[in-house]
CSV table of C-alpha atoms in Angstrom, one decimal:
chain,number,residue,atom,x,y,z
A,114,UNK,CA,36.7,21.3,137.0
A,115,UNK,CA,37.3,21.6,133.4
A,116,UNK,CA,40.3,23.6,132.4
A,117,UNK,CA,39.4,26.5,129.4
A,118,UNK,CA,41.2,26.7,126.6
A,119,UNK,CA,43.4,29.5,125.6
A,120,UNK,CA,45.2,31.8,122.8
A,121,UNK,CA,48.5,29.8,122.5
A,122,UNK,CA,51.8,32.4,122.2
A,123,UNK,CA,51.6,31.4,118.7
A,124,UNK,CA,48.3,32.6,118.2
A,125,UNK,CA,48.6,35.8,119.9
A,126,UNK,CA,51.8,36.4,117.8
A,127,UNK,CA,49.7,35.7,114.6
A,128,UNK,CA,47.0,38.1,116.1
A,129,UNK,CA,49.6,40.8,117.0
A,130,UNK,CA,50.8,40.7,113.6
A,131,UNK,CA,47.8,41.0,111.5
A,132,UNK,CA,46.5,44.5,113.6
A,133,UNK,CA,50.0,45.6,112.9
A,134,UNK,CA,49.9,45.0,109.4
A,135,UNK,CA,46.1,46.6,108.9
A,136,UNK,CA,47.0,49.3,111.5
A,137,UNK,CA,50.3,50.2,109.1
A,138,UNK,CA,47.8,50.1,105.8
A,139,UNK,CA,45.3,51.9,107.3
A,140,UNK,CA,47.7,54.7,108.4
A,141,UNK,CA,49.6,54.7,104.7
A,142,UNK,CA,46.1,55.0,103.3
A,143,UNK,CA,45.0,57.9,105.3
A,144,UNK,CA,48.3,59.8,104.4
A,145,UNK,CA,47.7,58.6,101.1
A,146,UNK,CA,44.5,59.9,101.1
A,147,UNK,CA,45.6,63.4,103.1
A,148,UNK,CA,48.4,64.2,100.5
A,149,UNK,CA,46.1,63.8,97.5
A,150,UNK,CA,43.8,66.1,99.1
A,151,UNK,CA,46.4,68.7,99.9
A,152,UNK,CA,47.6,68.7,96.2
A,153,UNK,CA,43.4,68.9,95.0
A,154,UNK,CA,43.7,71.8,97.0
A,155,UNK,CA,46.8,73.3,95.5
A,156,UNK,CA,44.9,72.9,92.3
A,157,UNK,CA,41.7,74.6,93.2
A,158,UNK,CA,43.5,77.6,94.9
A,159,UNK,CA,45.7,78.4,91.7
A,160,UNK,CA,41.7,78.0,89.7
A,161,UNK,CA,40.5,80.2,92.1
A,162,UNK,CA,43.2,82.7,92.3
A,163,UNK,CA,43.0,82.7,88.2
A,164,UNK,CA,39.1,83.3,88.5
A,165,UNK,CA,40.0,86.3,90.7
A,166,UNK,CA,42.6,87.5,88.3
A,167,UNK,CA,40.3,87.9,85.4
A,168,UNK,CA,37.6,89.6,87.5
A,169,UNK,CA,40.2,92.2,88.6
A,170,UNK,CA,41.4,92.2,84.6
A,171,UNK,CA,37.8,92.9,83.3
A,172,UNK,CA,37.5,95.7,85.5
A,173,UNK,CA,41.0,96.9,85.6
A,174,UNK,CA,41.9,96.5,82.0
A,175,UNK,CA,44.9,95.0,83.6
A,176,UNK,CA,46.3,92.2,85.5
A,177,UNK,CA,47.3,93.2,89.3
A,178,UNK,CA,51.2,93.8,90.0
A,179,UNK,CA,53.2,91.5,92.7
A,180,UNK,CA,52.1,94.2,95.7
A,181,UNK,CA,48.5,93.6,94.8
A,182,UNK,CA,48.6,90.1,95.2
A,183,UNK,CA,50.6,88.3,97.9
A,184,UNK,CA,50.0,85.3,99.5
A,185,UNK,CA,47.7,86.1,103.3
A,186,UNK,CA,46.5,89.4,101.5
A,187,UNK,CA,43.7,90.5,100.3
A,188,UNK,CA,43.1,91.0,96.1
A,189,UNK,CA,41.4,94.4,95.5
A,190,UNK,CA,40.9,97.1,93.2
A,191,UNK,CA,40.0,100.7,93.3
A,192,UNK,CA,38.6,103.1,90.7
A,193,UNK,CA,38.4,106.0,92.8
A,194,UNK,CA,34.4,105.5,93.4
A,195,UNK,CA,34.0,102.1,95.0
A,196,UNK,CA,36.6,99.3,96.1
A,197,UNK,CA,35.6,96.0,94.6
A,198,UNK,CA,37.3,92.7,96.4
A,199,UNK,CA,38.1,89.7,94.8
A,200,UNK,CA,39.7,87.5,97.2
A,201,UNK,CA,39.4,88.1,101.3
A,202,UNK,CA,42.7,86.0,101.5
A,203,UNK,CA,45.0,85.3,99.0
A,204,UNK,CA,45.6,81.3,99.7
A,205,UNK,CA,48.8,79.7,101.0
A,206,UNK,CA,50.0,76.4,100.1
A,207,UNK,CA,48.9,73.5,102.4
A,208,UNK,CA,51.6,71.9,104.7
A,209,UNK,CA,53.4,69.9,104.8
A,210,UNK,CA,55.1,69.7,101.4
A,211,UNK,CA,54.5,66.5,99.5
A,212,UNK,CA,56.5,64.7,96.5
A,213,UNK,CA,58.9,66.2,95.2
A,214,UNK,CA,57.7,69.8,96.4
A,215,UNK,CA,59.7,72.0,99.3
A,216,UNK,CA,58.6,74.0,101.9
A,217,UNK,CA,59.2,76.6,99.8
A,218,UNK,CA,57.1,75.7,97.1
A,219,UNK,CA,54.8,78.5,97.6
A,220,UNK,CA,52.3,79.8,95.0
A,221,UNK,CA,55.0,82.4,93.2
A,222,UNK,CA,52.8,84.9,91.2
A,223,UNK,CA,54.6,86.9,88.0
A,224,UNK,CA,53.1,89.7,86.2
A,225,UNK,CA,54.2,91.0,83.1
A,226,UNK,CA,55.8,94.5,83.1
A,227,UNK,CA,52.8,95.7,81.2
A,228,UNK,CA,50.2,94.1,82.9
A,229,UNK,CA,49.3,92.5,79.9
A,230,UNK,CA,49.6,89.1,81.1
A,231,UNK,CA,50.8,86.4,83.9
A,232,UNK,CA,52.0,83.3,85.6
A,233,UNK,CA,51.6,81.4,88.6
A,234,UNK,CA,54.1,78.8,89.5
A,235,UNK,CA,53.2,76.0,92.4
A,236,UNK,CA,53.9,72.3,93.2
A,237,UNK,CA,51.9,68.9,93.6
A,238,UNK,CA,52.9,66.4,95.4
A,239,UNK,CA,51.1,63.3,92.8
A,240,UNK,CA,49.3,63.3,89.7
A,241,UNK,CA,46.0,65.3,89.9
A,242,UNK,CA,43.8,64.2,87.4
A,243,UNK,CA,46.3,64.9,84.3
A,244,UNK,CA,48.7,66.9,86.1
A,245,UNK,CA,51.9,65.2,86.7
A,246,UNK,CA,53.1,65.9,89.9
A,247,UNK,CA,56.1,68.6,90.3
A,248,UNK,CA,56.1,72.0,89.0
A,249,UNK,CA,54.0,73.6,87.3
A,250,UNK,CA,52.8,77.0,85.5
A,251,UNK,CA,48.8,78.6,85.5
A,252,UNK,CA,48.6,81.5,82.5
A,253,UNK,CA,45.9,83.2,81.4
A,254,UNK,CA,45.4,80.3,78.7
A,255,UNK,CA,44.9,77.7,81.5
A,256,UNK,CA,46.6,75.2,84.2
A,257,UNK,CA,49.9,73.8,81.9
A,258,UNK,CA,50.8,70.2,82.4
A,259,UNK,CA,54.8,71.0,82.8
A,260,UNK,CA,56.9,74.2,84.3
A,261,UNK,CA,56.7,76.3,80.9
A,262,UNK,CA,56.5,79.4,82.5
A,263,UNK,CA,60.7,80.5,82.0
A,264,UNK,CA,62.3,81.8,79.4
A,265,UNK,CA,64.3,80.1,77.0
A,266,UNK,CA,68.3,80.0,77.1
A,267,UNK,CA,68.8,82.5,74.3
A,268,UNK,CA,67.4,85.7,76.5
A,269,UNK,CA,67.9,84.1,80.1
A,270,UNK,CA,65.1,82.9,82.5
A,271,UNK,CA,66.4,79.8,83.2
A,272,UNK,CA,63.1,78.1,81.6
A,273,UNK,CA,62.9,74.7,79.4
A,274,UNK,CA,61.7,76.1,76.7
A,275,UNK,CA,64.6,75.7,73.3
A,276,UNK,CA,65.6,78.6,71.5
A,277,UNK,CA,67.8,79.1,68.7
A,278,UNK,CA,69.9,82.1,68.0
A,279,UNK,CA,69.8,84.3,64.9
A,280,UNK,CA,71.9,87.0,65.2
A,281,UNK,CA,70.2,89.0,67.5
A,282,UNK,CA,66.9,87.0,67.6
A,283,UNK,CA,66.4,83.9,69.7
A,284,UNK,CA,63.2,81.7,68.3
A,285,UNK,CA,61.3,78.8,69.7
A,286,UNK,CA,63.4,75.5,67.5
A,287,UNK,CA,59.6,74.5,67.2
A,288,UNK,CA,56.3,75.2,66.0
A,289,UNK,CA,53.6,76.0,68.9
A,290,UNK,CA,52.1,72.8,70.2
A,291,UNK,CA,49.7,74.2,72.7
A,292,UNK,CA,45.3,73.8,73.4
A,293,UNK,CA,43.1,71.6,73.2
A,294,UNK,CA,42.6,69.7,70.1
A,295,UNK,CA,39.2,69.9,68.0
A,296,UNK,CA,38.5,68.3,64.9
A,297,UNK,CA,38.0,70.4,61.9
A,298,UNK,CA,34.5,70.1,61.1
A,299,UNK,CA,31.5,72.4,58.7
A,300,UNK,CA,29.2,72.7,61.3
A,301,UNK,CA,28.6,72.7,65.2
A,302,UNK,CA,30.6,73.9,67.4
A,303,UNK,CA,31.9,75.9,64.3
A,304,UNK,CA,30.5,79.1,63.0
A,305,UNK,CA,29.9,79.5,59.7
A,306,UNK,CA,31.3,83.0,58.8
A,307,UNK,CA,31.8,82.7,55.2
A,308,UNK,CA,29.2,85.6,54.6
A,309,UNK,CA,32.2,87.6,56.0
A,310,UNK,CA,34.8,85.9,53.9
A,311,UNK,CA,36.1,83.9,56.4
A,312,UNK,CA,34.6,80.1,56.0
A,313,UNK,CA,34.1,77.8,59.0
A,314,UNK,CA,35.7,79.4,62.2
A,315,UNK,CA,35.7,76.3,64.9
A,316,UNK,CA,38.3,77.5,67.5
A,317,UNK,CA,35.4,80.0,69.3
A,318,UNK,CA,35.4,78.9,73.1
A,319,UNK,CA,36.6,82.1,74.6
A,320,UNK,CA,38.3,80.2,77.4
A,321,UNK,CA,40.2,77.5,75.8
A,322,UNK,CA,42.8,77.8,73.7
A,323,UNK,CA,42.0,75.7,70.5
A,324,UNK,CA,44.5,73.8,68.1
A,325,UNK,CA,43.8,71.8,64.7
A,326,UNK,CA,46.1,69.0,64.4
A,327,UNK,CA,46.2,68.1,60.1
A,328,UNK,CA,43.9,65.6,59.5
A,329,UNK,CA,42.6,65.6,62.7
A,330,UNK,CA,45.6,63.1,63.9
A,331,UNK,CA,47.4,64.5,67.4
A,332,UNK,CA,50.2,62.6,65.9
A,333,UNK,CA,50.4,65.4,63.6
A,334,UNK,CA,50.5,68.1,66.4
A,335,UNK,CA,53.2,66.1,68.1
A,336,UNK,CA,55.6,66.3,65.3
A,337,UNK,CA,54.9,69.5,63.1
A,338,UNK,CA,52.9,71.7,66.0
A,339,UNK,CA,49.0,72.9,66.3
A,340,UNK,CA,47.5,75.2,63.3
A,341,UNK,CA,45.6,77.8,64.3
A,342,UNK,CA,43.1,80.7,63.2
A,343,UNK,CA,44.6,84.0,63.3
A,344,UNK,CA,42.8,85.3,66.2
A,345,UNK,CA,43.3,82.1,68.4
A,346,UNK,CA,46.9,82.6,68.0
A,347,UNK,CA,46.3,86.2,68.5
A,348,UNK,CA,44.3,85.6,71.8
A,349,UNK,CA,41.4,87.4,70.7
A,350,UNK,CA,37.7,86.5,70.2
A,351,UNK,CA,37.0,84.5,67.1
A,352,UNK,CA,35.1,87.2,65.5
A,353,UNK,CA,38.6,89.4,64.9
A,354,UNK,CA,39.0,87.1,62.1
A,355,UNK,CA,36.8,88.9,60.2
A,356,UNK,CA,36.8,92.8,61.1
A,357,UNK,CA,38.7,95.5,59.7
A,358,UNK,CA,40.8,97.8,61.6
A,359,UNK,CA,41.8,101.1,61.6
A,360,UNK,CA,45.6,101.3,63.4
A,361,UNK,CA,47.6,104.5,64.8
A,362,UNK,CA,50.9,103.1,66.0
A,363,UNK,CA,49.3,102.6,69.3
A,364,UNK,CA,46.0,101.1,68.9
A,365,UNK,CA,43.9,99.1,66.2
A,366,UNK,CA,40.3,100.0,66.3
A,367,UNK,CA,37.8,97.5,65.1
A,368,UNK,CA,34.8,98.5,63.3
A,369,UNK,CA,32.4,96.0,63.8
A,370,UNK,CA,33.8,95.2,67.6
A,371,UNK,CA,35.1,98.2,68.8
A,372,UNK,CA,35.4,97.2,72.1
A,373,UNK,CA,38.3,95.9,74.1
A,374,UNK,CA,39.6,92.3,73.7
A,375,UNK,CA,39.3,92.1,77.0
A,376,UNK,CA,35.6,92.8,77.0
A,377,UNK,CA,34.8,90.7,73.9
A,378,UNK,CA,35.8,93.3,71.2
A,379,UNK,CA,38.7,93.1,68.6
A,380,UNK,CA,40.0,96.2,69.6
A,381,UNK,CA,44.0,96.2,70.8
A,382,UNK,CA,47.4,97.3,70.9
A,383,UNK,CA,48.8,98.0,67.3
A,384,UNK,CA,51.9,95.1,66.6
A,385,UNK,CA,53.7,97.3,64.6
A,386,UNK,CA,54.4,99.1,67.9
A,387,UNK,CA,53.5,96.2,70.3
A,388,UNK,CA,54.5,92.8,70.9
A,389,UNK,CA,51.5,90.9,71.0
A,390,UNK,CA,52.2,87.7,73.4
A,391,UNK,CA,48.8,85.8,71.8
A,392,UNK,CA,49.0,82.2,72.9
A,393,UNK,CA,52.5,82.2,72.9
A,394,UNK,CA,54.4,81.3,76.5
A,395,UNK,CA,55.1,83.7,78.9
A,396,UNK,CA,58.8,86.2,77.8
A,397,UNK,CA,57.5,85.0,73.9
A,398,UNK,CA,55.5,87.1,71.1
A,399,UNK,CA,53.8,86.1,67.3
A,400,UNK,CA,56.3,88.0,65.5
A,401,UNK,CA,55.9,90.8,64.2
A,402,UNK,CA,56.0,91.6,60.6
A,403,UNK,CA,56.6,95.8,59.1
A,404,UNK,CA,58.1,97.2,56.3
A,405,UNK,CA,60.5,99.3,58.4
A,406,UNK,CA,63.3,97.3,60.4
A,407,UNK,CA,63.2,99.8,63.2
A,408,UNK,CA,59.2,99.1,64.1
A,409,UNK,CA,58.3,95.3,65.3
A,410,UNK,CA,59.3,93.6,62.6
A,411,UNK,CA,60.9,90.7,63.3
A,412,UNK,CA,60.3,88.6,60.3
A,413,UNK,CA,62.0,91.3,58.2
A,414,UNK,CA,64.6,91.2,60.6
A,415,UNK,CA,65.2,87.3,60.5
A,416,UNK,CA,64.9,87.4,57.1
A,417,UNK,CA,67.5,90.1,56.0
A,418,UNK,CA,70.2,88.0,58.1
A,419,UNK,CA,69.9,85.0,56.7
A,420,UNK,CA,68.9,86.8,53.1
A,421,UNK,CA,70.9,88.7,50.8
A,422,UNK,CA,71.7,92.2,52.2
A,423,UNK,CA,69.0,94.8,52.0
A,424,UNK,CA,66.4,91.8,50.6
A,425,UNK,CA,62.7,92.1,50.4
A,426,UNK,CA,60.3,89.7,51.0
A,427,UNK,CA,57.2,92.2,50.0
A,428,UNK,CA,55.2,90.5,47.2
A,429,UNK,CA,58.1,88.5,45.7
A,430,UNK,CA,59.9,85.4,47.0
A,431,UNK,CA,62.7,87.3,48.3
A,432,UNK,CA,65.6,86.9,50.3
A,433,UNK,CA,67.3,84.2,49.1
A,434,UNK,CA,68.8,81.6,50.2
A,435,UNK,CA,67.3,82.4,53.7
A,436,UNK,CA,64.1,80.6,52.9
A,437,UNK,CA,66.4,77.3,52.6
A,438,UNK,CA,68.5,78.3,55.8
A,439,UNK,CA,65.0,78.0,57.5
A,440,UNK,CA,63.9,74.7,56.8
A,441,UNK,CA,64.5,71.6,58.2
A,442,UNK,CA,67.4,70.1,57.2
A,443,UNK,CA,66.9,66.0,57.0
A,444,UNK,CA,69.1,63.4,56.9
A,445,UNK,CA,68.1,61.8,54.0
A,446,UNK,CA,69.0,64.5,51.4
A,447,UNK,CA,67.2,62.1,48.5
A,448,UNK,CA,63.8,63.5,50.2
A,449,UNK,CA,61.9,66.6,49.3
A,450,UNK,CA,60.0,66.7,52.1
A,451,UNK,CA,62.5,69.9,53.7
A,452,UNK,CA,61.2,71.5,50.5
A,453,UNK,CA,65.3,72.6,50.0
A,454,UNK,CA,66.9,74.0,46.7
A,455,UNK,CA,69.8,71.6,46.5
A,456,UNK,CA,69.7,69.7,49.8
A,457,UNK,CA,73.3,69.1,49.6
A,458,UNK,CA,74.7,72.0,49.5
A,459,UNK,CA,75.7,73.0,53.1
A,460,UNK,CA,72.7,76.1,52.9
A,461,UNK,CA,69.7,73.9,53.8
A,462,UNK,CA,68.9,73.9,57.6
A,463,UNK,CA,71.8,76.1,58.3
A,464,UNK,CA,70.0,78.3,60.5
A,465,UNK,CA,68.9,75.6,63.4
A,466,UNK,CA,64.9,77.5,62.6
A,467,UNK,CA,64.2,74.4,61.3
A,468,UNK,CA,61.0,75.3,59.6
A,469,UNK,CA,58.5,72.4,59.3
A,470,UNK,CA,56.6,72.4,55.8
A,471,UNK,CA,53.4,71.5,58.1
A,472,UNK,CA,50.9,72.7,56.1
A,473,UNK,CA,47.8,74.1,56.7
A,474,UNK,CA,44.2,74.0,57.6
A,475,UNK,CA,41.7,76.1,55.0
A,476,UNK,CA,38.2,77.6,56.1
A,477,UNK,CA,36.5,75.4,54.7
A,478,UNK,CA,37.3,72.6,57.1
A,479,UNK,CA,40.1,70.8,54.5
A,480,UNK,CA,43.7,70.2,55.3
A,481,UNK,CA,46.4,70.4,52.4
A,482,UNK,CA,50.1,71.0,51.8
A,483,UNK,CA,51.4,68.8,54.4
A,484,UNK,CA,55.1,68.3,53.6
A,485,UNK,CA,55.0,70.8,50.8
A,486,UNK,CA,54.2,74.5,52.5
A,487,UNK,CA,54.9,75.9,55.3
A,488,UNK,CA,52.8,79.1,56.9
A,489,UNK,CA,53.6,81.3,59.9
A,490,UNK,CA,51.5,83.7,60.7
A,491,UNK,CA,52.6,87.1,61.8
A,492,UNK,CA,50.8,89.8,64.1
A,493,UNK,CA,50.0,92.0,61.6
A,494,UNK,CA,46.3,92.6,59.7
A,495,UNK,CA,46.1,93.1,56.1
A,496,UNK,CA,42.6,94.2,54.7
A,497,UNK,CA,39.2,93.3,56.6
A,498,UNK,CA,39.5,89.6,56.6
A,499,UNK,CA,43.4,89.1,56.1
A,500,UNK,CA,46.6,88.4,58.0
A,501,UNK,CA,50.1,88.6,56.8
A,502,UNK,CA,51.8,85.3,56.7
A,503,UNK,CA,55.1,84.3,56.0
A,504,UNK,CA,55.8,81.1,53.6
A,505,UNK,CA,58.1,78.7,52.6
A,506,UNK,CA,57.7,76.7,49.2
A,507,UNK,CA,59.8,73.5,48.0
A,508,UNK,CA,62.3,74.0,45.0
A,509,UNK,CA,62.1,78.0,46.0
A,510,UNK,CA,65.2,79.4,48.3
A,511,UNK,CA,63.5,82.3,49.2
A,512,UNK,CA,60.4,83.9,50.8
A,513,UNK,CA,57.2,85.2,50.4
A,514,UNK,CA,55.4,87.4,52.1
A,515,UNK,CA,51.8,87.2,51.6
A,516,UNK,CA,48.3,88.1,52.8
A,517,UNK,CA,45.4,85.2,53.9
A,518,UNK,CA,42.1,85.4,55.3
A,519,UNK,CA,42.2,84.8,59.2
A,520,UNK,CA,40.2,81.7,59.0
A,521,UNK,CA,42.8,79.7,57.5
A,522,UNK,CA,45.1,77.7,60.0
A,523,UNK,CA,48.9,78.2,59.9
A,524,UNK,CA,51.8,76.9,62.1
A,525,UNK,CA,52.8,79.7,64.9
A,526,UNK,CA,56.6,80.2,65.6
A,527,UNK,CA,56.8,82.1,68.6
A,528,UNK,CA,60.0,84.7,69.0
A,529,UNK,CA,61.5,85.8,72.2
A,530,UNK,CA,60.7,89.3,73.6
């Protein structure tokens, strides 16, 4: 009788091992797998509950408050005839947490006091497509890649975003570097809309927010900010670049598209009465620019502190030296590019603004001035196809304040409400 051969303890060892080693990969891959599907779906419920939001806004005219929408409820809205619902259930995060995430991570919703706007703060575990994982904000502008909901540090909040104090004023220490980028171009997607005055508008996708970068170089973002049209940095439709309107202190009514922004008109609050958030991040406006101090003017206030007392900036470059307290101050004082008076002289930069001479983008599709101008662009209208604008010129130590059509591209500097 022939003996059969068998596994020696070796072997079996060997064996053993191996379905250990795929057993332990296998189970690593499936929670692999499981977390990156619980942070897709963190993703697709904030989408979801911002689809919902801006069905309730359309029909609302305003965004809901914290009651209306809490996590396990229902989002509805009731106009005293019918009750339209949005959301059956308002979602919950999946569990457990992953990353760097808590159990507490929940999906925090924020209106604004006036209902005028939002922000949804939530957690992922990994990277979701470009999404880093951590913390991070949804706004009516989109899905940001980094918790830039908070506040500065000048007013509180607690956010990331740097502010710099002037006298009573706390600004952004940079220009707006926000949107997608899209290459200035004289034809599709732009509109051509110089029959109106206006040039080639290209920033017209209702729900993107749109940036030109000079020259069409990201690079250029990085360092001096996005330009953008007046009515991009305004968040309204494209076509309020070129309308005029009629203002009371509480509302400016377009005549060509009287309707609400919110319903694809040009039609909203007046900004010499009403900050005007725009594009800016949430507890941040485009300034607001008036001949009287006591309305919304906060260019006229920035630039009467830094200024000569009582100074004007109307029509004239006024206000000196606050124009070279506002710029940049470099360290290489042999270089114009600051655009300062006498770069020496203790004056230039003294602010912290630091005021980028970034340029601008003209509607016709050409960039110019880089290094040599700098434009901010205020809330306020000026004529049918205008927007006051606030500039700063090398050799000059002062200010102007002057009119441009809406079409050209200017850097935004966003001030804190």
């Amino acid at each position: 009788m022939k003996n059969k051969k068998a596994f020696t303890l070796i072997e079996l060892l060997v064996v053993i091992a191996i379905i250990g080693i795929l057993a332990t990969i296998a189970v690593i891959a499936l929670q692999n797998a499981r977390a990156k599907a619980r942070d897709a779906r963190r993703v697709a419920d904030v989408k979801q509950m911002q689809t919902a939001l801006e069905l309730f806004f359309n029909d609302a005219q305003r965004y809901p408050t914290a009651n209306e929408l809490t996590s396990g409820g229902a989002l509805v809205h009731s106009d005293g005839y019918s009750t339209t619902t949005y959301m059956a259930i308002i979602p919950t995060p999946p569990s457990p947490a992953d990353g760097s995430c808590t159990s507490t991570s929940a999906y925090s919703y924020s209106p604004t006091s006036d209902g005028a706007s939002y922000s949804i703060s939530y957690c992922v575990g990994g990277p979701v497509g470009t999404l880093a994982s951590g913390s991070h904000c949804a706004t009516p502008a989109g899905i940001n890649d980094g918790n830039s909901c908070g506040a500065g540090s000048g007013g509180g909040g607690g956010g990331n975003i740097p502010v710099i104090t002037v006298g009573t004023q706390h600004w952004m220490t940079k220009n707006l570097n926000v949107g997608t980028r899209i290459d200035s171009i004289s034809g599709a997607p732009c509109v051509n809309v110089s029959n109106q005055g206006g040039g080639w508008s290209c920033q017209t996708d209702p729900n993107t927010v749109e940036k030109y970068c000079y020259n069409n170089n990201e690079a250029n973002c990085t360092t001096d900010g996005g330009l953008y049209e007046w009515a991009e940095a305004m968040d309204l439709p494209y076509q309020c670049n070129y309308t005029n309107y009629t203002c009371d202190g509480t509302t400016c009514t377009s005549t060509e598209y009287p309707n609400s922004y919110a319903n694809g008109g040009c039609t909203f609050p007046d900004p010499t009465t009403t900050m005007r958030r725009g594009i800016c991040p949430i507890g941040f406006h485009i300034p607001g620019d008036s001949d009287n101090v006591s309305a919304l003017a906060d260019f006229r206030i920035l630039e009467q502190y830094l200024g000569t007392a009582n100074c004007d900036t109307t029509g004239q470059w006024g206000c000196t030296p606050a124009g070279d307290k506002l710029k940049q101050a470099l360290d290489n004082p042999d270089s114009n590019n600051n655009g300062c008076v006498n770069p020496n002289d203790g004056v230039c930069g003294l602010s912290g603004f630091n005021a980028l001479l970034a340029g601008y983008r003209n509607g016709d599709g050409s960039f110019g001035a880089r290094g040599v101008l700098a434009f901010l662009w205020s809330s306020m209208y000026s004529g049918p196809d205008g927007a006051w604008n606030h500039y700063l010129h090398p050799g000059i130590s002062g200010i102007l304040r002057n009119p441009n059509i809406r079409t050209n591209s200017y850097s935004v500097r966003c001030v804190q409400d």
